[in-house]
XYZ file of C-alpha atoms in Angstrom:
553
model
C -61.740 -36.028 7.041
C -61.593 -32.504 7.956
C -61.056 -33.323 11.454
C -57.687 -35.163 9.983
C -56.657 -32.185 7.736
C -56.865 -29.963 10.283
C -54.394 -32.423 12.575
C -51.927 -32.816 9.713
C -51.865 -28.645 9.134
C -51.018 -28.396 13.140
C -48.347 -31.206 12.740
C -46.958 -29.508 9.551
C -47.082 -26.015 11.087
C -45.212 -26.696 14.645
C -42.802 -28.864 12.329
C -42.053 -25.530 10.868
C -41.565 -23.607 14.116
C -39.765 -26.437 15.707
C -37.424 -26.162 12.713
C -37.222 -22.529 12.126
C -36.635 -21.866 15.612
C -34.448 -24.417 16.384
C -31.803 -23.970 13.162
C -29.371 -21.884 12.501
C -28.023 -20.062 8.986
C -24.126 -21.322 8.497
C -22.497 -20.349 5.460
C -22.661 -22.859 2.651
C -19.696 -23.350 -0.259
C -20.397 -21.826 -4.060
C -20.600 -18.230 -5.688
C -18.637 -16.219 -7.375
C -17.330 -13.161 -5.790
C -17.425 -10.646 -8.753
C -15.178 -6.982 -8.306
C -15.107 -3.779 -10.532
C -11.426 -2.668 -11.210
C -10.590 0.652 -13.107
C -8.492 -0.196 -16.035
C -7.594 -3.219 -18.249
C -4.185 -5.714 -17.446
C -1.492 -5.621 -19.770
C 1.049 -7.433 -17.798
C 0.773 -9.851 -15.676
C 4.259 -10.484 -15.026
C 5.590 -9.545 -11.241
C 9.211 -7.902 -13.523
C 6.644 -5.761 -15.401
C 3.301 -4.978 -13.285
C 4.392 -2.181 -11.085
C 2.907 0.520 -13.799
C -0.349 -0.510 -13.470
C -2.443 -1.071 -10.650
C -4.726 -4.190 -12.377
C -1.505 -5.733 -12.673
C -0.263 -5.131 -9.475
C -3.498 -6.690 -7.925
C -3.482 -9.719 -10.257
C 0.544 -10.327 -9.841
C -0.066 -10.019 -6.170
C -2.715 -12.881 -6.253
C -0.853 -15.380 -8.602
C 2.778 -15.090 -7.635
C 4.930 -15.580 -4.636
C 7.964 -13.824 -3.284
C 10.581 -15.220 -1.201
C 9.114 -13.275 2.183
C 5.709 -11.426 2.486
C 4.583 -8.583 4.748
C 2.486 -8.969 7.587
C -0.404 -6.844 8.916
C 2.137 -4.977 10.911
C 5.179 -4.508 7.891
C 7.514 -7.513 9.161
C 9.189 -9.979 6.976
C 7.544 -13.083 7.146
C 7.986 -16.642 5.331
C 6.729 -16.818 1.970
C 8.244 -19.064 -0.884
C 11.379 -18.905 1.783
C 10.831 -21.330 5.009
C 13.535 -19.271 6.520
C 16.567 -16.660 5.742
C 20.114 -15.606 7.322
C 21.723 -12.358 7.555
C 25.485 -11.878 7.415
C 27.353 -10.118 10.120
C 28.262 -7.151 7.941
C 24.332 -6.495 6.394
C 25.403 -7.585 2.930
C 24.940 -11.441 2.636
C 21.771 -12.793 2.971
C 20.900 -16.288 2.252
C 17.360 -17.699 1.666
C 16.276 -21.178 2.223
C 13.003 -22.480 -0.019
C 10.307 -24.652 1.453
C 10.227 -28.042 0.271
C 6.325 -28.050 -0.717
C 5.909 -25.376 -2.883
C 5.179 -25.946 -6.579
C 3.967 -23.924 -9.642
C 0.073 -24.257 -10.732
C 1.177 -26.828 -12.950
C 2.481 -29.262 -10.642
C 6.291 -28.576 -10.952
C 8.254 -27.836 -7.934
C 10.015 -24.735 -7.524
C 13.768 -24.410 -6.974
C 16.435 -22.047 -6.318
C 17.044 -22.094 -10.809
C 13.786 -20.412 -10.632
C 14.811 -17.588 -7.937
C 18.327 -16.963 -10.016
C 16.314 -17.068 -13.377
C 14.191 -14.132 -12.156
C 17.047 -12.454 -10.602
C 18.628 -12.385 -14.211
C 15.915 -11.130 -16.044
C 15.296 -8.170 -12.785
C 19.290 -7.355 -14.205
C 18.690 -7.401 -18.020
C 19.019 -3.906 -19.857
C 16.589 -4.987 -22.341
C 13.369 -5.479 -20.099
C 11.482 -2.478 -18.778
C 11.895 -3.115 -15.325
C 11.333 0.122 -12.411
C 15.004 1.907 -12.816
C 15.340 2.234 -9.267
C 14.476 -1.682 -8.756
C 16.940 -2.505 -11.721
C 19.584 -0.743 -10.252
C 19.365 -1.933 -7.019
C 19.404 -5.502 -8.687
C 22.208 -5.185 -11.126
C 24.399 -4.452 -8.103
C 23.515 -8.114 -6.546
C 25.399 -11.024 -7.129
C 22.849 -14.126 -6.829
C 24.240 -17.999 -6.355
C 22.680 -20.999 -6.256
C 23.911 -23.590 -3.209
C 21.623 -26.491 -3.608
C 18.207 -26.702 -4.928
C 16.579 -24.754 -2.244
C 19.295 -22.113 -1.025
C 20.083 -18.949 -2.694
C 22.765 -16.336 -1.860
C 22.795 -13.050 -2.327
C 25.682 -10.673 -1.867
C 25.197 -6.897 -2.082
C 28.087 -4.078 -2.944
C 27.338 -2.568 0.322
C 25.676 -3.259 3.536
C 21.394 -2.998 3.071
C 19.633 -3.901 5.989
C 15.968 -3.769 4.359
C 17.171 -5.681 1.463
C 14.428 -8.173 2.195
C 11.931 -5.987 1.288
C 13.076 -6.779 -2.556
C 12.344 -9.931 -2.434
C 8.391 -9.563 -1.352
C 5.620 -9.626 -4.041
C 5.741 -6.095 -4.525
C 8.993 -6.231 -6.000
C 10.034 -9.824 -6.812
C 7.365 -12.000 -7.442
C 9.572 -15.262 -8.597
C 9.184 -16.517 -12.101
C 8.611 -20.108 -13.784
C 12.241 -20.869 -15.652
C 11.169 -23.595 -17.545
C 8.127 -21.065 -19.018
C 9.827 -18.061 -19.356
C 13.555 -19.485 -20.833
C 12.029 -20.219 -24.153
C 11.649 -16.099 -25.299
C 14.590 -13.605 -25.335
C 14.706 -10.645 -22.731
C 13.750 -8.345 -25.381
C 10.686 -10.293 -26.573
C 9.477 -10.474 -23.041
C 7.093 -7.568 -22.809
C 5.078 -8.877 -26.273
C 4.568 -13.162 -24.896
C 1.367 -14.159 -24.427
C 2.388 -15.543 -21.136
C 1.945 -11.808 -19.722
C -1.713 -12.890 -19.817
C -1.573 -16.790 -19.430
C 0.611 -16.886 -16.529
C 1.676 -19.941 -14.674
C 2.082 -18.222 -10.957
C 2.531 -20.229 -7.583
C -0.157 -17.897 -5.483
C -2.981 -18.539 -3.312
C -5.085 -18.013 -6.822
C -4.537 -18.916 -10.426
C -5.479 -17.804 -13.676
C -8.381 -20.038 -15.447
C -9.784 -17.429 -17.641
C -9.461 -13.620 -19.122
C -10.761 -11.792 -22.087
C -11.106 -7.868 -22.454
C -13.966 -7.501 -20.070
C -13.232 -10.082 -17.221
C -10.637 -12.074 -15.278
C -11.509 -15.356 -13.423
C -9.387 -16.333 -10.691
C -9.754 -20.155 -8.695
C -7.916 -20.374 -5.138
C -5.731 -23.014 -5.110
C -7.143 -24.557 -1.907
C -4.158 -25.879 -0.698
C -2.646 -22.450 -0.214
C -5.396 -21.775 1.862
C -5.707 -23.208 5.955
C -9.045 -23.655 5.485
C -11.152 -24.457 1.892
C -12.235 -21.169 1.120
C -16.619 -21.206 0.776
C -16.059 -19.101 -2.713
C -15.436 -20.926 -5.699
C -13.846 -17.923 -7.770
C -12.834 -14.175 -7.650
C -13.691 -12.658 -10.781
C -12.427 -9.072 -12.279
C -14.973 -7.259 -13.667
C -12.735 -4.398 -16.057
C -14.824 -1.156 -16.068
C -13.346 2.302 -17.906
C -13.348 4.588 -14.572
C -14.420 4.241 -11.357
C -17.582 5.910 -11.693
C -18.909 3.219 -13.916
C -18.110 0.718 -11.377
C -20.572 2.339 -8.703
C -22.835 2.385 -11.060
C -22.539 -1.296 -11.827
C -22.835 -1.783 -7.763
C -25.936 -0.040 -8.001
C -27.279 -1.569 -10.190
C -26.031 -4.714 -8.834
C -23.650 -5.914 -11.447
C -20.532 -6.574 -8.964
C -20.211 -7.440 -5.568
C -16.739 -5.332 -5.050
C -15.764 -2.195 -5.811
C -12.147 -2.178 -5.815
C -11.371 1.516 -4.655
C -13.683 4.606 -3.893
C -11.634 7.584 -4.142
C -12.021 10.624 -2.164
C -14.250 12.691 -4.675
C -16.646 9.355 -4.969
C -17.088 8.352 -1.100
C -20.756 10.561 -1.178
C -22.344 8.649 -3.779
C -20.993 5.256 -2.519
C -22.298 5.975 0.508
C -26.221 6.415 -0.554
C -26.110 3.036 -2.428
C -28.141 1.318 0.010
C -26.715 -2.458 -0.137
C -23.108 -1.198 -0.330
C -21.048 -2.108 2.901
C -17.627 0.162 2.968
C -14.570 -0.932 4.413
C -11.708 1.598 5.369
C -8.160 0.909 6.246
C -4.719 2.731 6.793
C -2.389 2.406 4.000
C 1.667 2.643 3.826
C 2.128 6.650 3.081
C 1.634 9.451 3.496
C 0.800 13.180 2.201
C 2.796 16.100 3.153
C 3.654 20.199 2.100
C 6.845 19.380 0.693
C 9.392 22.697 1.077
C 11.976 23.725 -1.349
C 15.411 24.508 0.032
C 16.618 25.759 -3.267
C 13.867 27.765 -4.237
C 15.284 30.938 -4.941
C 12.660 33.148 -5.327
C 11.293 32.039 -1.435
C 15.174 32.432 -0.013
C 12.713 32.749 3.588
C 11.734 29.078 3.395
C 15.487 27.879 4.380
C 14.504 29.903 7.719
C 12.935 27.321 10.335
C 11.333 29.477 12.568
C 8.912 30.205 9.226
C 8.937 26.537 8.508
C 7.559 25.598 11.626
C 4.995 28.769 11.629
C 3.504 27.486 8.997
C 3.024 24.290 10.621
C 1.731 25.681 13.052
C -0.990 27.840 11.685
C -2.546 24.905 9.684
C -5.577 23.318 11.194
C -4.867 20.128 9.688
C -7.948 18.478 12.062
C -10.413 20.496 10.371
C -8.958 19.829 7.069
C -9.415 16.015 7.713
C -12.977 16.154 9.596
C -14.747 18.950 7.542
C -12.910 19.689 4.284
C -11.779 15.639 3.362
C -13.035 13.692 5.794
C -12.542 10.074 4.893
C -9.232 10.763 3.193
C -6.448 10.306 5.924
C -5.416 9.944 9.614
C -3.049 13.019 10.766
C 0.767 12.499 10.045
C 3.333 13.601 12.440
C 5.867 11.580 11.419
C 7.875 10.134 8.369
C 7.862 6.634 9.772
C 4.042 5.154 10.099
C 2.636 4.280 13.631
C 2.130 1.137 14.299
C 5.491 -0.051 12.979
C 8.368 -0.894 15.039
C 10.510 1.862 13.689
C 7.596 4.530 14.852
C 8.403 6.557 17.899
C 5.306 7.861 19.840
C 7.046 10.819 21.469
C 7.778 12.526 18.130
C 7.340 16.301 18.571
C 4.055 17.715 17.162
C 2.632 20.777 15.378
C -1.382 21.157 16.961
C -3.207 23.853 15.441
C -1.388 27.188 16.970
C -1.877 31.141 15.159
C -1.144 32.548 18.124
C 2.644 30.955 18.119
C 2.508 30.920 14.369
C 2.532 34.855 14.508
C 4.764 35.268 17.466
C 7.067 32.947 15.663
C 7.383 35.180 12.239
C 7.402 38.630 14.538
C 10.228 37.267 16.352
C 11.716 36.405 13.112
C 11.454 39.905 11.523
C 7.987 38.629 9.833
C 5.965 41.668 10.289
C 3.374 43.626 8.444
C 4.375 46.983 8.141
C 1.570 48.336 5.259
C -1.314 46.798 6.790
C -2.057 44.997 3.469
C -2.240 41.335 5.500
C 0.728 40.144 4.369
C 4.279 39.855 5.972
C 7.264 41.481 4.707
C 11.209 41.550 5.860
C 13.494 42.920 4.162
C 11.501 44.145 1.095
C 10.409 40.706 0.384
C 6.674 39.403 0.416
C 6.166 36.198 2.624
C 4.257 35.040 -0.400
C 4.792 31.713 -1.635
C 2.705 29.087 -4.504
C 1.415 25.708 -3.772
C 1.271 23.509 -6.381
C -0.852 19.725 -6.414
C -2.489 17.371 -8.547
C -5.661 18.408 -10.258
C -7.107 16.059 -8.089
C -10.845 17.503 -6.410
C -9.316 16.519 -2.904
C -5.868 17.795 -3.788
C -7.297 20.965 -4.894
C -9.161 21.117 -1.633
C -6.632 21.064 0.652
C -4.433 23.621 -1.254
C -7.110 25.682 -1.206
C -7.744 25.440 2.859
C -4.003 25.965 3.588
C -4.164 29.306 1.419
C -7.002 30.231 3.460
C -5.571 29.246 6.950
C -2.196 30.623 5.965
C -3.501 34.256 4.847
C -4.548 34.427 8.757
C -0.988 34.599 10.315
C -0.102 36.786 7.344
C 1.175 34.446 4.616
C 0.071 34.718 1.473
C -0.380 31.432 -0.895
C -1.269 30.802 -3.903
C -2.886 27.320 -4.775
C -1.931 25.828 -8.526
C -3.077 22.657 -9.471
C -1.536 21.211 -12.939
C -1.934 17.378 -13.652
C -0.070 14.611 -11.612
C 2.511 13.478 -14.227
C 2.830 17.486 -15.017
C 3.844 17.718 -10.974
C 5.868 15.279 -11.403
C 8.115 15.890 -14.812
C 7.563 20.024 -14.754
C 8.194 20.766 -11.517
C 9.337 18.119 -8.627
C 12.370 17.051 -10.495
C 13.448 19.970 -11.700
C 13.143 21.427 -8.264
C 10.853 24.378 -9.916
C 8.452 24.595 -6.681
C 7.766 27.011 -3.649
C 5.479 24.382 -1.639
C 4.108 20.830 -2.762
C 1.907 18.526 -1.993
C 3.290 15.282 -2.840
C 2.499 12.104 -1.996
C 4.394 8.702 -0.955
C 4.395 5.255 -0.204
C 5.750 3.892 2.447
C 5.753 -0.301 2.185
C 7.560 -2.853 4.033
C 11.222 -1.729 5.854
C 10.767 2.228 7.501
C 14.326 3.373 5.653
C 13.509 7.228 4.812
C 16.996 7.428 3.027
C 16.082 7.073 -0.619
C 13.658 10.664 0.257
C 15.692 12.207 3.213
C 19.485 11.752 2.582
C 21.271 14.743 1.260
C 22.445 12.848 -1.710
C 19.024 12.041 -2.547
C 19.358 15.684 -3.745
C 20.474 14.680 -7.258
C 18.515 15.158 -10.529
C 17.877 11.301 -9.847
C 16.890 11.227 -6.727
C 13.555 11.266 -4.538
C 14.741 14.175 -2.056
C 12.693 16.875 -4.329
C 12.885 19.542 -1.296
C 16.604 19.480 -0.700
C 16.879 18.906 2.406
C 20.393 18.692 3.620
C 21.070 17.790 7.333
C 24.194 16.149 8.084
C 23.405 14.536 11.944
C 19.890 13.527 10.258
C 22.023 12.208 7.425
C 24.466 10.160 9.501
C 21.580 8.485 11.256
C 20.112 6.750 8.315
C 23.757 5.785 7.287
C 23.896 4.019 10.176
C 20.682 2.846 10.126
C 21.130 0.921 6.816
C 24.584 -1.091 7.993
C 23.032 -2.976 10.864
C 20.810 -5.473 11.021
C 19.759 -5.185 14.996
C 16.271 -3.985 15.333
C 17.115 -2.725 18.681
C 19.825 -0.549 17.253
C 17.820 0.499 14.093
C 14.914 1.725 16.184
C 17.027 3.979 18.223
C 18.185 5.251 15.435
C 15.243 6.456 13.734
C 13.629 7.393 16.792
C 16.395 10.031 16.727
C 15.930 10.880 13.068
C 11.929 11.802 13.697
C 13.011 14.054 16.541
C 14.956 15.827 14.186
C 12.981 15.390 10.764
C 10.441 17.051 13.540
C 12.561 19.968 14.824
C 14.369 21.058 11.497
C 10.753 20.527 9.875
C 11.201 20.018 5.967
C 7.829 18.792 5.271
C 4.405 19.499 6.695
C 2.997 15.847 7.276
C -0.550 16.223 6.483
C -1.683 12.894 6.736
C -1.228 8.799 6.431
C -3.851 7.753 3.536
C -6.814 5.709 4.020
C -7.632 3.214 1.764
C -11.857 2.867 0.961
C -13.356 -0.097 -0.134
C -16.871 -1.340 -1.330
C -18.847 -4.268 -1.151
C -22.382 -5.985 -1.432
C -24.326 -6.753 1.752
C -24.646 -9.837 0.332
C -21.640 -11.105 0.926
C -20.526 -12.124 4.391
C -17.859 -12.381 7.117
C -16.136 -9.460 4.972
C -13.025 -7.704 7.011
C -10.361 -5.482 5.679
C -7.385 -5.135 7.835
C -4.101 -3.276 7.402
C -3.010 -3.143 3.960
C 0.484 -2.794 2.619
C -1.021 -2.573 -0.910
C -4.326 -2.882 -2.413
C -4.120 -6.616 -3.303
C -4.295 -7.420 0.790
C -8.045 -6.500 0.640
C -8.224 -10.450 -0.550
C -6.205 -11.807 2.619
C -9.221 -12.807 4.716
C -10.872 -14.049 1.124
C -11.359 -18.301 2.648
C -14.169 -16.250 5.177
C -16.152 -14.436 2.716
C -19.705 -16.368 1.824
C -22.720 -15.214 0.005
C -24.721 -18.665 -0.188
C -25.820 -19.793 3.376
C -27.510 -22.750 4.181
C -29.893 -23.921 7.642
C -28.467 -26.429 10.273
C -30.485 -27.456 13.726
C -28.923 -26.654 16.710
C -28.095 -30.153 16.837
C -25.955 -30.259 14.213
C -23.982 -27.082 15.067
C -23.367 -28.593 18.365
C -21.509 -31.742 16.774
C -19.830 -29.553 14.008
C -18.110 -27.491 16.905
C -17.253 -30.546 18.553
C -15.904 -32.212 15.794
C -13.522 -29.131 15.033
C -12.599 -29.001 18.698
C -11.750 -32.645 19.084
C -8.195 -33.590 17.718
């Protein structure tokens, strides 16, 4: 009998080894992939989301625009199969697929597109002012059921852009006709929305958000069977919930945070290049720094900041270096844009040859019985305060001297960038979708509405974005901005400092993660069908016939 034990064990034990040894871990279907957001929705509604960054990440999820953006910025299909531009830059006309359909089962037609477009127009919703405008000058037109016509007041080669997610996720009529434009904002719908996305809605109270993909927007079944929100006060209390293993995700780790994510030991972080970027924005009107209209001083103090060390010692993790005003990797980008490397030794011989000199010995430059003294202002952001801080301190060695202020972001904002009440800024931008640096370049930009804070007025830069915008030849459109860097680079009215990086966290327990280019946030879910957390064991065997069965037609 013991003898026969014994045999069984051995049987049972090289069973084991065969087994273990000769099977593999594949990922198996279930879970919930759980995330920690900052902040609580209020509207999830693509006309009203873009003041809140929830929303945006939600809207992004459940609705569709008529194109989408690609890894590399370029128009691509969306709710739209395909799309024609007019000869002059001011037609375009949109064709919809014949498959799509709202969550519910309806299909979507072009009454849905011109329904949105309407309510984008109305005075009484609380749309972006910018976006409105833009809108209100479009005339929209239905053809058939699946074509839609737009005609613009004027030629607008990246018109498309305004009709991605970002800004025109397309709206159910047959939900949204029942309520007035004015009673909008206060439906419940902003919370129960019927979208058309790759995910939908199935359940949200104050503390969480559950999201299903809808598999057939996927090419292959993702292995997840939800994406939940997790809605946490701050970001520090969502590290501490990934500590503590609470959520899987943590949705962004700012600059001032990326320490103590990195020492929580079964959090993975992911880091990609986002659409922007930071610069030391110059006044032109300033008039008690008349010296910063001079360029030789402009590009001095380009020159004698060490932006390298600023990124690898005093911020590392929070940008790339900038050189130019259109992002690399884009078509528009051009390589061979002039740059500013780390150079006192010009810097000085620059402002000397200017009339920059220091005639009391005090370490600071004067001319003319003025000071080159000047104030830079930023967020009260740690980082921001950081790198004010290091450009007073690298400035003060060619002889400038500068004085960091920090106030609060909206104060930057309201107080002092559109009232034109700065010396230097730090301000930052986005950049997303078409490269177009008119609406914070062009001279008439300059206006108490506009985006070109600076004033920075330079006719042949100017005429090159004019152009730009009435033509819808790549070719042609490249050449021209390639132009407009070489100048943006030569006249100098911003420091670049640097394009933004985008941080974010997640368990070690969940697989086959991968965060690519993002034009926004909400693309960290794009490669969402590969993520697993449950695996399960095959033998060899049967990995062998799976690949063959996916290989065989």
């Amino acid at each position: 009998m013991l003898a026969f034990l014994g045999i069984l064990l051995v049987i049972a034990l090289l069973s084991y080894a065969t087994y273990t040894y000769t099977s593999q871990e594949v990922p198996a279907r279930g879970g919930v992939f759980i995330e920690g957001v900052a902040g609580n929705p209020q509207y999830i509604n693509p006309i009203l989301c873009q003041y809140n960054e929830v929303d945006r990440d939600l809207c992004a999820l459940i609705f569709n625009g008529l194109l989408k953006l690609d890894e590399k910025g370029d128009w691509q299909p969306d709710l739209a199969e395909s799309w024609e531009v007019g000869p002059d830059s001011d037609v375009f006309t949109f064709t919809l697929r014949s498959d799509i359909r709202w969550h519910d089962g309806l299909r979507i037609t072009a009454d849905d597109v011109l329904f949105t477009v309407q309510l984008m127009q109305d005075p009484d919703l609380p749309v972006l002012p910018d976006l409105a405008n833009l809108w209100r000058s479009v005339i929209a037109a239905k053809e058939d059921e699946r074509t839609v016509v737009f005609r613009l007041s004027q030629p607008y080669a990246p018109f498309p852009d305004y009709v991605t997610p970002r800004w025109f996720g397309v709206l159910p009529k047959h939900y949204w006709e029942r309520y007035a434009p004015e009673d909008i904002p206060h439906a419940q719908l902003n919370t129960q929305p019927i979208g058309s996305g790759p995910f939908k809605l199935v359940e949200i109270d104050s503390q969480h958000a559950r999201l299903e993909p809808v598999i057939s927007q996927f090419d292959q079944p993702p292995y997840l069977d939800a994406l939940e929100f997790r809605f946490f006060p701050d970001y520090p209390s969502i590290l501490t919930a990934a500590e503590a293993g609470e959520v899987h995700g943590v949705s962004r780790i700012l600059p001032e945070y990326q320490k103590q994510a990195e020492a929580i030991p079964d959090l993975q972080l992911f880091t990609s290049p986002m659409p922007g970027y930071t610069m030391a924005l110059f006044n032109f009107g300033a008039a008690n720094v008349p010296f910063l209209t001079e360029q030789a001083v402009r590009q001095a103090l380009a020159y004698g900041l060490d932006r390298d060390k600023l990124l690898t010692e005093v911020i590392p993790g929070v940008g790339l270096e900038a050189d130019s005003p259109i992002l690399p990797g884009t078509w528009a980008h051009n390589p061979e844009t002039p740059k500013y490397p780390y150079d006192p030794e010009r810097a000085m011989k620059l402002l000397d040859d200017a009339g920059w000199v220091d005639t009391n010995n005090d370490g600071v430059r004067e001319k003319d019985g003025q000071e080159l003294a000047i104030t830079i202002l930023s967020d009260d952001a740690p980082h921001s305060i950081a790198i004010s801080q290091t450009m007073a301190q690298d400035w003060a060695r060619i002889g400038v001297r500068a004085t960091p202020q920090p106030v609060s972001f909206t104060g930057l904002v309201t107080d002092f960038l559109v009232p034109r009440n700065f010396d230097v800024a730090l301000v930052s931008v986005e950049l997303i979708g078409d490269p177009d640096p008119y609406p914070l370049w062009h001279s008439s930009q300059t206006s108490p509405k506009g985006q070109n804070f600076g004033g920075w007025d330079n006719r042949e830069a100017d005429i090159l974005m004019e152009q730009a915008r009435l033509t819808s030849d790549r070719d042609e459109r490249r050449q021209l901005y390639f132009e407009f860097q070489r100048i943006f680079a030569d006249d100098l009215p911003a420091i670049l400092l640097y394009y933004p990086l985008y941080t974010y966290g997640a368990s070690t327990a969940v697989h086959d993660m991968e965060v690519g280019r993002l034009n926004e946030p909400a693309d960290r879910f794009k490669t969402f069908a590969r993520w697993y957390i449950n695996t399960r064991k095959i033998t060899r065997t049967e990995r062998r016939t799976r690949l063959y069965q996916k290989q065989t037609p």
